[in-house]
PDB file of C-alpha atoms in Angstrom:
ATOM      1  CA  MET A  22     106.630  23.275  66.373  1.00  0.00           C
ATOM      2  CA  SER A  23     103.367  21.663  65.307  1.00  0.00           C
ATOM      3  CA  GLU A  24     100.179  21.973  67.332  1.00  0.00           C
ATOM      4  CA  ILE A  25      99.644  19.164  69.836  1.00  0.00           C
ATOM      5  CA  LYS A  26      96.486  17.253  68.987  1.00  0.00           C
ATOM      6  CA  THR A  27      97.499  13.637  69.612  1.00  0.00           C
ATOM      7  CA  VAL A  28      99.486  12.603  72.671  1.00  0.00           C
ATOM      8  CA  GLY A  29     101.463   9.380  72.536  1.00  0.00           C
ATOM      9  CA  ILE A  30     102.335   7.664  75.798  1.00  0.00           C
ATOM     10  CA  ILE A  31     104.932   4.925  75.980  1.00  0.00           C
ATOM     11  CA  GLY A  32     104.209   3.073  79.192  1.00  0.00           C
ATOM     12  CA  ALA A  33     100.860   1.765  80.414  1.00  0.00           C
ATOM     13  CA  GLY A  34     101.729   1.652  84.106  1.00  0.00           C
ATOM     14  CA  LYS A  35     100.283   3.869  86.822  1.00  0.00           C
ATOM     15  CA  VAL A  36     101.847   7.117  85.611  1.00  0.00           C
ATOM     16  CA  GLY A  37     101.092   6.425  81.960  1.00  0.00           C
ATOM     17  CA  ILE A  38      97.445   5.625  82.682  1.00  0.00           C
ATOM     18  CA  VAL A  39      96.958   8.751  84.805  1.00  0.00           C
ATOM     19  CA  LEU A  40      98.538  10.948  82.137  1.00  0.00           C
ATOM     20  CA  ALA A  41      96.304   9.299  79.540  1.00  0.00           C
ATOM     21  CA  GLN A  42      93.246  10.090  81.681  1.00  0.00           C
ATOM     22  CA  LEU A  43      94.293  13.728  82.067  1.00  0.00           C
ATOM     23  CA  ALA A  44      95.058  14.100  78.372  1.00  0.00           C
ATOM     24  CA  LEU A  45      91.686  12.644  77.391  1.00  0.00           C
ATOM     25  CA  ALA A  46      89.914  14.958  79.824  1.00  0.00           C
ATOM     26  CA  ALA A  47      91.798  17.878  78.241  1.00  0.00           C
ATOM     27  CA  GLY A  48      90.453  16.928  74.811  1.00  0.00           C
ATOM     28  CA  TYR A  49      93.515  15.302  73.250  1.00  0.00           C
ATOM     29  CA  HIS A  50      93.543  12.130  71.211  1.00  0.00           C
ATOM     30  CA  VAL A  51      95.634   9.600  73.113  1.00  0.00           C
ATOM     31  CA  ARG A  52      97.604   6.610  71.895  1.00  0.00           C
ATOM     32  CA  ILE A  53      99.343   4.390  74.423  1.00  0.00           C
ATOM     33  CA  SER A  54     101.653   1.390  74.350  1.00  0.00           C
ATOM     34  CA  GLY A  55     102.690  -1.080  77.038  1.00  0.00           C
ATOM     35  CA  SER A  56     105.410  -3.631  77.559  1.00  0.00           C
ATOM     36  CA  GLY A  57     103.311  -6.450  76.130  1.00  0.00           C
ATOM     37  CA  SER A  58     101.251  -6.882  73.000  1.00  0.00           C
ATOM     38  CA  VAL A  59      98.514  -4.469  72.006  1.00  0.00           C
ATOM     39  CA  GLN A  60      95.942  -7.135  72.811  1.00  0.00           C
ATOM     40  CA  LYS A  61      97.448  -7.561  76.271  1.00  0.00           C
ATOM     41  CA  ILE A  62      96.931  -3.929  77.251  1.00  0.00           C
ATOM     42  CA  ALA A  63      93.700  -3.306  75.349  1.00  0.00           C
ATOM     43  CA  LEU A  64      91.424  -4.386  78.209  1.00  0.00           C
ATOM     44  CA  THR A  65      93.382  -2.325  80.730  1.00  0.00           C
ATOM     45  CA  ILE A  66      93.174   0.737  78.507  1.00  0.00           C
ATOM     46  CA  SER A  67      89.458   0.319  77.778  1.00  0.00           C
ATOM     47  CA  THR A  68      88.767   0.000  81.511  1.00  0.00           C
ATOM     48  CA  LEU A  69      91.079   2.658  82.966  1.00  0.00           C
ATOM     49  CA  ALA A  70      91.471   5.117  80.105  1.00  0.00           C
ATOM     50  CA  PRO A  71      88.435   4.623  77.852  1.00  0.00           C
ATOM     51  CA  GLY A  72      88.866   6.547  74.644  1.00  0.00           C
ATOM     52  CA  ALA A  73      92.605   6.011  74.419  1.00  0.00           C
ATOM     53  CA  THR A  74      93.902   3.847  71.580  1.00  0.00           C
ATOM     54  CA  PRO A  75      96.244   0.962  72.469  1.00  0.00           C
ATOM     55  CA  ALA A  76      99.075   0.584  69.972  1.00  0.00           C
ATOM     56  CA  THR A  77     102.608  -0.604  69.456  1.00  0.00           C
ATOM     57  CA  ASN A  78     105.455   1.795  70.219  1.00  0.00           C
ATOM     58  CA  GLN A  79     105.733   2.427  66.480  1.00  0.00           C
ATOM     59  CA  GLY A  80     102.011   3.052  66.218  1.00  0.00           C
ATOM     60  CA  VAL A  81     102.151   5.489  69.135  1.00  0.00           C
ATOM     61  CA  VAL A  82     105.107   7.483  67.831  1.00  0.00           C
ATOM     62  CA  SER A  83     104.171   7.660  64.151  1.00  0.00           C
ATOM     63  CA  LYS A  84     100.740   9.188  64.783  1.00  0.00           C
ATOM     64  CA  SER A  85     101.417  11.472  67.764  1.00  0.00           C
ATOM     65  CA  ASP A  86     102.519  15.105  68.008  1.00  0.00           C
ATOM     66  CA  LEU A  87     103.993  14.715  71.478  1.00  0.00           C
ATOM     67  CA  ILE A  88     105.503  11.639  73.093  1.00  0.00           C
ATOM     68  CA  ILE A  89     105.581  10.975  76.838  1.00  0.00           C
ATOM     69  CA  LEU A  90     108.057   8.432  78.188  1.00  0.00           C
ATOM     70  CA  ALA A  91     106.365   6.919  81.247  1.00  0.00           C
ATOM     71  CA  ILE A  92     108.360   3.724  81.671  1.00  0.00           C
ATOM     72  CA  PRO A  93     110.893   2.646  84.310  1.00  0.00           C
ATOM     73  CA  LEU A  94     114.077   4.619  83.692  1.00  0.00           C
ATOM     74  CA  SER A  95     116.139   1.458  83.412  1.00  0.00           C
ATOM     75  CA  ARG A  96     114.206   0.498  80.263  1.00  0.00           C
ATOM     76  CA  TYR A  97     114.508   3.611  78.111  1.00  0.00           C
ATOM     77  CA  LYS A  98     117.301   2.106  76.024  1.00  0.00           C
ATOM     78  CA  ASN A  99     114.933  -0.701  75.045  1.00  0.00           C
ATOM     79  CA  ILE A 100     113.375   1.877  72.722  1.00  0.00           C
ATOM     80  CA  PRO A 101     115.416   2.400  69.536  1.00  0.00           C
ATOM     81  CA  ALA A 102     116.711   5.969  69.517  1.00  0.00           C
ATOM     82  CA  LYS A 103     115.753   6.387  65.855  1.00  0.00           C
ATOM     83  CA  LEU A 104     112.109   5.667  66.678  1.00  0.00           C
ATOM     84  CA  LEU A 105     111.784   9.080  68.364  1.00  0.00           C
ATOM     85  CA  LYS A 106     113.812  10.998  65.767  1.00  0.00           C
ATOM     86  CA  GLY A 107     112.447  14.502  65.249  1.00  0.00           C
ATOM     87  CA  LYS A 108     109.887  14.165  68.054  1.00  0.00           C
ATOM     88  CA  LEU A 109     109.121  16.405  71.011  1.00  0.00           C
ATOM     89  CA  VAL A 110     109.454  14.086  73.999  1.00  0.00           C
ATOM     90  CA  ILE A 111     108.481  14.538  77.640  1.00  0.00           C
ATOM     91  CA  ASP A 112     110.712  12.600  80.002  1.00  0.00           C
ATOM     92  CA  ALA A 113     108.354  11.655  82.841  1.00  0.00           C
ATOM     93  CA  MET A 114     110.836   9.121  84.221  1.00  0.00           C
ATOM     94  CA  ASN A 115     112.958   9.125  87.356  1.00  0.00           C
ATOM     95  CA  TYR A 116     115.380   6.637  88.817  1.00  0.00           C
ATOM     96  CA  TRP A 117     113.728   4.548  91.531  1.00  0.00           C
ATOM     97  CA  TRP A 118     115.723   1.764  93.113  1.00  0.00           C
ATOM     98  CA  GLU A 119     112.736  -0.543  93.652  1.00  0.00           C
ATOM     99  CA  THR A 120     112.077  -0.796  89.920  1.00  0.00           C
ATOM    100  CA  ASP A 121     115.415   0.176  88.396  1.00  0.00           C
ATOM    101  CA  GLY A 122     117.928  -1.625  90.593  1.00  0.00           C
ATOM    102  CA  ILE A 123     121.423  -0.352  91.330  1.00  0.00           C
ATOM    103  CA  ARG A 124     121.745   3.276  90.220  1.00  0.00           C
ATOM    104  CA  GLU A 125     125.283   2.905  88.876  1.00  0.00           C
ATOM    105  CA  GLU A 126     124.072   0.174  86.528  1.00  0.00           C
ATOM    106  CA  VAL A 127     121.420   2.491  85.107  1.00  0.00           C
ATOM    107  CA  LEU A 128     123.004   5.945  85.181  1.00  0.00           C
ATOM    108  CA  ASP A 129     126.375   7.584  84.749  1.00  0.00           C
ATOM    109  CA  PRO A 130     126.880   9.513  88.022  1.00  0.00           C
ATOM    110  CA  SER A 131     128.481  12.441  86.185  1.00  0.00           C
ATOM    111  CA  SER A 132     125.196  13.830  84.798  1.00  0.00           C
ATOM    112  CA  THR A 133     121.456  13.886  85.432  1.00  0.00           C
ATOM    113  CA  SER A 134     119.070  11.220  84.207  1.00  0.00           C
ATOM    114  CA  SER A 135     117.364  13.502  81.676  1.00  0.00           C
ATOM    115  CA  GLU A 136     120.687  14.598  80.208  1.00  0.00           C
ATOM    116  CA  GLN A 137     121.456  10.932  79.596  1.00  0.00           C
ATOM    117  CA  VAL A 138     118.015  10.368  78.091  1.00  0.00           C
ATOM    118  CA  GLN A 139     118.650  13.336  75.770  1.00  0.00           C
ATOM    119  CA  GLN A 140     122.089  11.994  74.866  1.00  0.00           C
ATOM    120  CA  TYR A 141     120.572   8.650  73.909  1.00  0.00           C
ATOM    121  CA  PHE A 142     117.643  10.162  71.974  1.00  0.00           C
ATOM    122  CA  ASN A 143     119.997  12.667  70.362  1.00  0.00           C
ATOM    123  CA  LYS A 144     117.719  13.389  67.401  1.00  0.00           C
ATOM    124  CA  SER A 145     114.762  14.198  69.673  1.00  0.00           C
ATOM    125  CA  THR A 146     113.947  17.185  71.865  1.00  0.00           C
ATOM    126  CA  ILE A 147     113.644  16.194  75.523  1.00  0.00           C
ATOM    127  CA  VAL A 148     111.722  18.194  78.123  1.00  0.00           C
ATOM    128  CA  LYS A 149     111.528  16.976  81.700  1.00  0.00           C
ATOM    129  CA  THR A 150     108.236  17.244  83.612  1.00  0.00           C
ATOM    130  CA  PHE A 151     105.608  15.147  85.457  1.00  0.00           C
ATOM    131  CA  ASN A 152     108.535  13.775  87.496  1.00  0.00           C
ATOM    132  CA  HIS A 153     108.260  15.131  91.001  1.00  0.00           C
ATOM    133  CA  MET A 154     104.564  14.678  91.761  1.00  0.00           C
ATOM    134  CA  GLY A 155     103.174  11.240  92.596  1.00  0.00           C
ATOM    135  CA  TYR A 156     100.631   9.704  90.256  1.00  0.00           C
ATOM    136  CA  HIS A 157      97.894   9.923  92.903  1.00  0.00           C
ATOM    137  CA  ASN A 158      98.467  13.681  93.164  1.00  0.00           C
ATOM    138  CA  LEU A 159      98.504  14.042  89.384  1.00  0.00           C
ATOM    139  CA  GLN A 160      95.204  12.212  89.215  1.00  0.00           C
ATOM    140  CA  GLU A 161      93.471  13.953  92.099  1.00  0.00           C
ATOM    141  CA  GLU A 162      94.804  17.502  92.016  1.00  0.00           C
ATOM    142  CA  ALA A 163      94.465  18.557  88.383  1.00  0.00           C
ATOM    143  CA  LYS A 164      92.429  21.769  88.226  1.00  0.00           C
ATOM    144  CA  ALA A 165      91.342  24.279  85.621  1.00  0.00           C
ATOM    145  CA  ALA A 166      93.502  27.377  85.226  1.00  0.00           C
ATOM    146  CA  GLY A 167      92.677  30.024  87.794  1.00  0.00           C
ATOM    147  CA  GLU A 168      91.225  27.681  90.416  1.00  0.00           C
ATOM    148  CA  ALA A 169      92.357  28.173  93.998  1.00  0.00           C
ATOM    149  CA  ASN A 170      95.276  26.132  95.324  1.00  0.00           C
ATOM    150  CA  ARG A 171      96.155  24.821  91.864  1.00  0.00           C
ATOM    151  CA  LYS A 172      99.349  22.777  91.997  1.00  0.00           C
ATOM    152  CA  ALA A 173     102.380  23.320  89.793  1.00  0.00           C
ATOM    153  CA  LEU A 174     104.902  21.209  87.922  1.00  0.00           C
ATOM    154  CA  PHE A 175     108.527  21.957  87.117  1.00  0.00           C
ATOM    155  CA  VAL A 176     109.235  22.014  83.371  1.00  0.00           C
ATOM    156  CA  THR A 177     112.797  22.176  82.091  1.00  0.00           C
ATOM    157  CA  GLY A 178     114.798  21.525  78.945  1.00  0.00           C
ATOM    158  CA  ASP A 179     117.509  23.013  76.758  1.00  0.00           C
ATOM    159  CA  ASN A 180     115.180  24.046  73.918  1.00  0.00           C
ATOM    160  CA  HIS A 181     113.376  27.265  74.867  1.00  0.00           C
ATOM    161  CA  GLU A 182     110.503  26.846  72.400  1.00  0.00           C
ATOM    162  CA  ALA A 183     109.961  23.226  73.407  1.00  0.00           C
ATOM    163  CA  VAL A 184     109.854  24.084  77.113  1.00  0.00           C
ATOM    164  CA  ASP A 185     107.260  26.784  76.461  1.00  0.00           C
ATOM    165  CA  GLN A 186     105.129  24.447  74.361  1.00  0.00           C
ATOM    166  CA  VAL A 187     105.288  21.671  76.949  1.00  0.00           C
ATOM    167  CA  ALA A 188     104.482  24.152  79.732  1.00  0.00           C
ATOM    168  CA  GLN A 189     101.328  25.147  77.849  1.00  0.00           C
ATOM    169  CA  PHE A 190     100.479  21.469  77.468  1.00  0.00           C
ATOM    170  CA  VAL A 191     100.977  20.939  81.215  1.00  0.00           C
ATOM    171  CA  ASN A 192      98.626  23.864  81.816  1.00  0.00           C
ATOM    172  CA  THR A 193      95.909  22.180  79.749  1.00  0.00           C
ATOM    173  CA  MET A 194      96.473  19.010  81.773  1.00  0.00           C
ATOM    174  CA  GLY A 195      95.532  20.835  84.971  1.00  0.00           C
ATOM    175  CA  PHE A 196      98.683  22.326  86.469  1.00  0.00           C
ATOM    176  CA  ASP A 197     100.546  25.604  86.713  1.00  0.00           C
ATOM    177  CA  THR A 198     104.248  25.515  85.846  1.00  0.00           C
ATOM    178  CA  VAL A 199     107.669  26.793  86.795  1.00  0.00           C
ATOM    179  CA  ARG A 200     109.889  26.857  83.713  1.00  0.00           C
ATOM    180  CA  HIS A 201     113.641  26.528  83.400  1.00  0.00           C
ATOM    181  CA  TYR A 202     115.644  26.380  80.195  1.00  0.00           C
ATOM    182  CA  ARG A 203     118.419  24.017  81.236  1.00  0.00           C
ATOM    183  CA  LEU A 204     117.825  20.277  81.149  1.00  0.00           C
ATOM    184  CA  ALA A 205     120.464  19.702  83.832  1.00  0.00           C
ATOM    185  CA  ASP A 206     118.196  21.560  86.277  1.00  0.00           C
ATOM    186  CA  GLY A 207     116.059  18.446  86.296  1.00  0.00           C
ATOM    187  CA  ILE A 208     118.330  17.339  89.144  1.00  0.00           C
ATOM    188  CA  MET A 209     116.116  19.498  91.353  1.00  0.00           C
ATOM    189  CA  THR A 210     113.272  16.991  91.009  1.00  0.00           C
ATOM    190  CA  GLU A 211     115.195  13.725  91.288  1.00  0.00           C
ATOM    191  CA  PRO A 212     114.750  11.349  94.254  1.00  0.00           C
ATOM    192  CA  GLY A 213     116.373  12.759  97.366  1.00  0.00           C
ATOM    193  CA  SER A 214     115.464  16.353  96.553  1.00  0.00           C
ATOM    194  CA  GLU A 215     112.906  18.355  98.523  1.00  0.00           C
ATOM    195  CA  LEU A 216     110.733  18.474  95.402  1.00  0.00           C
ATOM    196  CA  PHE A 217     110.550  14.741  94.786  1.00  0.00           C
ATOM    197  CA  GLY A 218     107.077  13.632  95.846  1.00  0.00           C
ATOM    198  CA  ALA A 219     106.046  17.226  96.566  1.00  0.00           C
ATOM    199  CA  SER A 220     102.675  18.665  95.559  1.00  0.00           C
ATOM    200  CA  LEU A 221     103.019  22.451  95.731  1.00  0.00           C
ATOM    201  CA  THR A 222     101.378  25.587  94.435  1.00  0.00           C
ATOM    202  CA  GLN A 223     103.332  27.662  91.926  1.00  0.00           C
ATOM    203  CA  PRO A 224     104.661  30.192  94.493  1.00  0.00           C
ATOM    204  CA  ASP A 225     105.783  27.424  96.859  1.00  0.00           C
ATOM    205  CA  LEU A 226     107.380  25.435  94.039  1.00  0.00           C
ATOM    206  CA  GLN A 227     109.183  28.550  92.827  1.00  0.00           C
ATOM    207  CA  ASN A 228     110.419  29.226  96.351  1.00  0.00           C
ATOM    208  CA  VAL A 229     111.925  25.760  96.740  1.00  0.00           C
ATOM    209  CA  ILE A 230     113.623  26.021  93.350  1.00  0.00           C
ATOM    210  CA  ASP A 231     114.955  29.511  94.116  1.00  0.00           C
ATOM    211  CA  HIS A 232     116.575  28.184  97.282  1.00  0.00           C
ATOM    212  CA  PHE A 233     117.658  24.805  95.900  1.00  0.00           C
ATOM    213  CA  ASP A 234     121.366  25.445  96.523  1.00  0.00           C
ATOM    214  CA  GLU A 235     120.595  26.011 100.194  1.00  0.00           C
ATOM    215  CA  THR A 236     118.754  22.721 100.652  1.00  0.00           C
ATOM    216  CA  GLU A 237     120.404  19.603 102.006  1.00  0.00           C
ATOM    217  CA  PHE A 238     120.117  17.913  98.616  1.00  0.00           C
ATOM    218  CA  GLY A 239     121.460  20.990  96.836  1.00  0.00           C
ATOM    219  CA  GLN A 240     124.452  21.127  99.156  1.00  0.00           C
ATOM    220  CA  LYS A 241     125.094  17.431  98.481  1.00  0.00           C
ATOM    221  CA  ILE A 242     125.063  18.007  94.712  1.00  0.00           C
ATOM    222  CA  LYS A 243     127.409  20.971  95.009  1.00  0.00           C
ATOM    223  CA  ALA A 244     129.810  18.898  97.104  1.00  0.00           C
ATOM    224  CA  GLU A 245     129.768  16.063  94.590  1.00  0.00           C
ATOM    225  CA  LYS A 246     130.595  18.503  91.795  1.00  0.00           C
ATOM    226  CA  GLY A 247     133.326  20.127  93.843  1.00  0.00           C
ATOM    227  CA  ALA A 248     131.538  23.470  93.749  1.00  0.00           C
TER     228      ALA A 248
END
C-alpha cells in the first residue's frame, strides 16, 4: 500500500474536525468535505482546522492516500460506492440513535455496522477505528509515543496489511493500538459495549477485549447469535 501523506476526511462535524486537527499536528496534508458546499465549510475549517483544505467529496477522495468516514452512520450510502473504489478507508462511524434514528432502518441486525459499510463499499478496504473514544478524549488525550498513560484505540479489519498500516497511522495521531484482523470484531466497540466511550491505556483496553465474551454486552451478543 502507498505511503500516507494526505488524509482525506469526509465529514466536517466534531469528530471530523478533531481528526483533522490531529492529522495536521502529525504533519499530514488534510483535505476535508462537509455536507454543504465547499464555501459553506471553508470558514469553519479555516477557524477550527487551519491548514486543512476544504473540498468536495470528489476532491477529498481523488487527492488523498487515506480516507476517513466521519459522518453519521445513517448517511454513508449517500456517498457513491464507486467514489471510494480502490481506497483504504477508516470507518470512524457508529450507530447513534440521536442522529441516526431507528436502528433497524439503518442497519441489518444480522451483522455489524462496519461489515455493512464494507459490503456497500465493496471495492474499498475498510478498517474500523476512532469509534469508541469520544471526540473530546481524542482531542485532549493524544500523546507522543512512549509518554506515560498514553491511551489506546482498537483497530480491526479483514485485511492484515491494511490494519497494520492504519495502526501505524493511529500511532502517529497520538494513540497506542490494539489490533485485530477480523472486521466483525468491531462489535466490541459499538454502543452498549464496555468499550464505547471508554478512554483506556493499551493494557486496560487489551484486558477488556480479552474478556469481551464475559461482559454483559458480550453475553448479549452471544445470546442473539445463539452461541
